[in-house]
Short mmCIF file of C-alpha atoms in Angstrom, two decimals:
data_model
loop_
_atom_site.label_atom_id
_atom_site.label_comp_id
_atom_site.label_asym_id
_atom_site.label_seq_id
_atom_site.Cartn_x
_atom_site.Cartn_y
_atom_site.Cartn_z
CA UNK R 1 12.05 -3.20 -87.09
CA UNK R 2 14.65 -3.99 -89.76
CA UNK R 3 13.79 -6.76 -92.25
CA UNK R 4 16.40 -9.54 -92.33
CA UNK R 5 14.58 -12.06 -94.55
CA UNK R 6 16.41 -12.18 -97.89
CA UNK R 7 13.32 -13.09 -99.95
CA UNK R 8 11.57 -9.90 -98.79
CA UNK R 9 14.65 -7.83 -99.66
CA UNK R 10 14.79 -9.27 -103.18
CA UNK R 11 11.48 -7.68 -104.23
CA UNK R 12 11.82 -4.69 -106.56
CA UNK R 13 10.21 -1.65 -104.97
CA UNK R 14 7.42 0.37 -106.59
CA UNK R 15 7.77 4.09 -107.33
CA UNK R 16 6.06 6.48 -104.92
CA UNK R 17 3.25 8.48 -106.52
CA UNK R 18 4.19 11.83 -104.96
CA UNK R 19 7.09 13.66 -103.38
CA UNK R 20 4.94 14.15 -100.25
CA UNK R 21 4.48 10.38 -99.86
CA UNK R 22 8.22 9.93 -100.37
CA UNK R 23 9.07 12.58 -97.76
CA UNK R 24 6.83 10.85 -95.19
CA UNK R 25 8.60 7.54 -95.84
CA UNK R 26 11.96 9.35 -95.77
CA UNK R 27 11.15 10.79 -92.32
CA UNK R 28 10.35 7.28 -91.05
CA UNK R 29 13.60 5.97 -92.49
CA UNK R 30 15.70 8.75 -90.92
CA UNK R 31 14.05 8.10 -87.55
CA UNK R 32 14.76 4.36 -87.79
CA UNK R 33 18.31 5.07 -88.98
CA UNK R 34 18.95 7.41 -86.03
CA UNK R 35 17.96 4.60 -83.66
CA UNK R 36 20.47 2.19 -85.18
CA UNK R 37 23.90 2.09 -83.60
CA UNK R 38 26.06 2.32 -86.69
CA UNK R 39 23.91 2.57 -89.83
CA UNK R 40 24.60 5.22 -92.48
CA UNK R 41 21.84 4.29 -94.92
CA UNK R 42 18.44 2.63 -95.08
CA UNK R 43 15.98 1.69 -97.83
CA UNK R 44 12.19 1.56 -97.44
CA UNK R 45 11.98 -2.18 -98.08
CA UNK R 46 14.30 -2.74 -95.11
CA UNK R 47 11.46 -1.58 -92.85
CA UNK R 48 8.72 -3.35 -94.80
CA UNK R 49 7.63 -0.54 -97.14
CA UNK R 50 7.79 -1.60 -100.78
CA UNK R 51 8.46 1.91 -102.17
CA UNK R 52 11.45 3.51 -103.94
CA UNK R 53 12.69 5.71 -101.11
CA UNK R 54 16.02 5.50 -99.32
CA UNK R 55 18.10 7.66 -97.02
CA UNK R 56 21.82 8.17 -96.58
CA UNK R 57 23.40 9.96 -93.64
CA UNK R 58 27.15 10.22 -94.14
CA UNK R 59 27.91 13.93 -94.45
CA UNK R 60 24.32 15.09 -93.94
CA UNK R 61 20.88 13.44 -93.97
CA UNK R 62 19.82 12.85 -97.57
CA UNK R 63 16.42 11.53 -98.71
CA UNK R 64 16.28 10.00 -102.20
CA UNK R 65 12.78 9.62 -103.69
CA UNK R 66 12.45 7.36 -106.75
CA UNK R 67 16.24 7.45 -107.26
CA UNK R 68 17.97 5.99 -110.27
CA UNK R 69 21.59 5.95 -111.33
CA UNK R 70 21.71 7.67 -114.73
CA UNK R 71 25.49 7.79 -115.21
CA UNK R 72 28.44 5.91 -113.75
CA UNK R 73 32.16 5.65 -114.25
CA UNK R 74 33.85 2.70 -115.89
CA UNK R 75 36.24 2.58 -112.92
CA UNK R 76 35.39 0.65 -109.78
CA UNK R 77 36.62 0.58 -106.22
CA UNK R 78 36.57 -2.22 -103.69
CA UNK R 79 34.75 -1.28 -100.51
CA UNK R 80 34.14 -3.04 -97.17
CA UNK R 81 30.38 -3.08 -96.58
CA UNK R 82 27.94 -4.06 -93.89
CA UNK R 83 24.14 -3.85 -93.81
CA UNK R 84 21.56 -3.29 -91.11
CA UNK R 85 19.57 -6.21 -92.58
CA UNK R 86 22.55 -8.53 -92.11
CA UNK R 87 23.99 -7.70 -88.68
CA UNK R 88 27.60 -8.74 -88.08
CA UNK R 89 28.15 -9.63 -91.76
CA UNK R 90 30.83 -7.72 -93.63
CA UNK R 91 32.03 -8.29 -97.18
CA UNK R 92 34.04 -6.49 -99.82
CA UNK R 93 32.00 -5.19 -102.73
CA UNK R 94 32.85 -3.77 -106.13
CA UNK R 95 31.25 -0.33 -106.65
CA UNK R 96 31.42 2.37 -109.32
CA UNK R 97 33.96 5.07 -108.46
CA UNK R 98 31.48 7.80 -109.38
CA UNK R 99 27.76 7.95 -110.10
CA UNK R 100 25.11 10.51 -111.05
CA UNK R 101 21.64 10.05 -109.56
CA UNK R 102 18.26 11.51 -110.53
CA UNK R 103 15.49 11.76 -107.94
CA UNK R 104 12.00 13.24 -107.81
CA UNK R 105 12.82 15.44 -104.82
CA UNK R 106 16.00 17.14 -106.10
CA UNK R 107 15.82 19.54 -109.02
CA UNK R 108 19.42 18.91 -110.06
CA UNK R 109 21.13 15.58 -110.57
CA UNK R 110 23.25 14.46 -107.61
CA UNK R 111 26.88 13.41 -108.11
CA UNK R 112 28.79 11.09 -105.82
CA UNK R 113 32.44 10.16 -106.18
CA UNK R 114 34.95 8.06 -104.28
CA UNK R 115 37.87 9.62 -106.15
CA UNK R 116 38.64 12.37 -103.64
CA UNK R 117 40.98 11.98 -100.67
CA UNK R 118 38.01 12.51 -98.31
CA UNK R 119 36.99 9.10 -96.91
CA UNK R 120 33.39 10.23 -96.36
CA UNK R 121 33.04 10.76 -100.12
CA UNK R 122 33.81 7.07 -100.66
CA UNK R 123 31.40 6.06 -97.88
CA UNK R 124 28.64 8.20 -99.37
CA UNK R 125 29.24 6.98 -102.94
CA UNK R 126 29.15 3.32 -101.86
CA UNK R 127 26.19 3.86 -99.53
CA UNK R 128 24.03 5.50 -102.22
CA UNK R 129 24.73 2.56 -104.54
CA UNK R 130 24.00 0.08 -101.71
CA UNK R 131 20.63 1.69 -100.89
CA UNK R 132 19.52 2.02 -104.53
CA UNK R 133 20.44 -1.66 -104.94
CA UNK R 134 18.06 -2.47 -102.07
CA UNK R 135 15.26 -0.71 -103.96
CA UNK R 136 16.08 -2.89 -106.99
CA UNK R 137 15.97 -6.10 -104.93
CA UNK R 138 19.77 -6.45 -104.87
CA UNK R 139 21.70 -7.13 -101.66
CA UNK R 140 25.37 -6.48 -100.95
CA UNK R 141 26.01 -10.21 -101.39
CA UNK R 142 25.08 -9.84 -105.07
CA UNK R 143 27.94 -7.31 -105.40
CA UNK R 144 30.51 -9.36 -103.50
CA UNK R 145 34.02 -8.89 -104.83
CA UNK R 146 35.75 -12.21 -105.40
CA UNK R 147 39.37 -12.29 -106.40
CA UNK R 148 40.42 -14.77 -109.03
CA UNK R 149 42.88 -17.32 -107.65
CA UNK R 150 46.38 -16.98 -109.05
CA UNK R 151 47.31 -19.76 -111.42
CA UNK R 152 50.97 -20.26 -112.15
CA UNK R 153 51.77 -21.01 -115.77
CA UNK R 154 52.00 -24.71 -116.49
CA UNK R 155 55.52 -26.03 -116.55
CA UNK R 156 56.62 -28.78 -118.91
CA UNK R 157 59.18 -31.51 -118.54
CA UNK R 158 61.98 -31.61 -121.13
CA UNK R 159 60.67 -34.80 -122.74
CA UNK R 160 56.98 -33.98 -122.37
CA UNK R 161 55.17 -33.68 -125.69
CA UNK R 162 53.50 -30.33 -126.38
CA UNK R 163 51.35 -29.00 -129.19
CA UNK R 164 52.59 -25.70 -130.63
CA UNK R 165 51.09 -23.44 -133.26
CA UNK R 166 52.02 -20.34 -135.25
CA UNK R 167 48.38 -19.73 -136.18
CA UNK R 168 48.61 -21.57 -139.51
CA UNK R 169 50.58 -24.70 -138.71
CA UNK R 170 50.41 -27.01 -135.69
CA UNK R 171 53.20 -29.33 -134.51
CA UNK R 172 53.57 -31.88 -131.74
CA UNK R 173 57.09 -32.27 -130.35
CA UNK R 174 59.05 -32.67 -127.17
CA UNK R 175 59.18 -29.51 -125.07
CA UNK R 176 63.01 -29.25 -125.22
CA UNK R 177 62.85 -29.05 -129.05
CA UNK R 178 59.83 -26.71 -129.06
CA UNK R 179 61.41 -24.31 -126.55
CA UNK R 180 63.49 -22.33 -129.08
CA UNK R 181 60.44 -21.91 -131.38
CA UNK R 182 58.33 -20.69 -128.45
CA UNK R 183 61.07 -18.26 -127.35
CA UNK R 184 61.17 -16.79 -130.88
CA UNK R 185 57.68 -15.38 -130.21
CA UNK R 186 56.23 -16.80 -133.43
CA UNK R 187 55.12 -20.13 -131.99
CA UNK R 188 53.11 -20.68 -128.82
CA UNK R 189 51.87 -23.67 -126.90
CA UNK R 190 48.33 -24.46 -128.01
CA UNK R 191 45.46 -24.83 -125.57
CA UNK R 192 44.31 -27.75 -127.70
CA UNK R 193 46.60 -30.67 -127.18
CA UNK R 194 46.98 -33.28 -129.91
CA UNK R 195 48.03 -36.68 -128.72
CA UNK R 196 50.23 -38.68 -131.08
#
């Protein structure tokens, strides 16, 4: 049964003591994942096991035992995500475009990237980050991408008084007189307004 209680999902998972223990948990996770209708990843704490094991099944079944992201790109991509713990909830998240992961059950580091033209690469890259987040007590809602609202520049009336500065000197004058100074590029309207 998939855990849906947020407080249980916010607990940081403990490392497994052996690869064998991790593989047993991984087998349970893959079985549970195969029974879900549309899941592509699952973390141990989502089925009530407080251990650092997760699985991803995008291109092929992948078990990650004690995974940690050791490198990531500066670039991000916005990705539509859902979660088996939050049925029928979908949000856009901000994820690293590429990551490198170390695990106890893979000799080499694993690389995941959303930069290719193959859509499954993006799914896998986002899913690995999503599942490792679960192990760290982070849900997709903590990664929600929120756009900043657009704010049009303030407009001023001709006779409205404004404070302008060139960095050294500050003046207060009507906007129509200040306009030519502002357009010269030397003066700018100050965020600090002085009332006279």
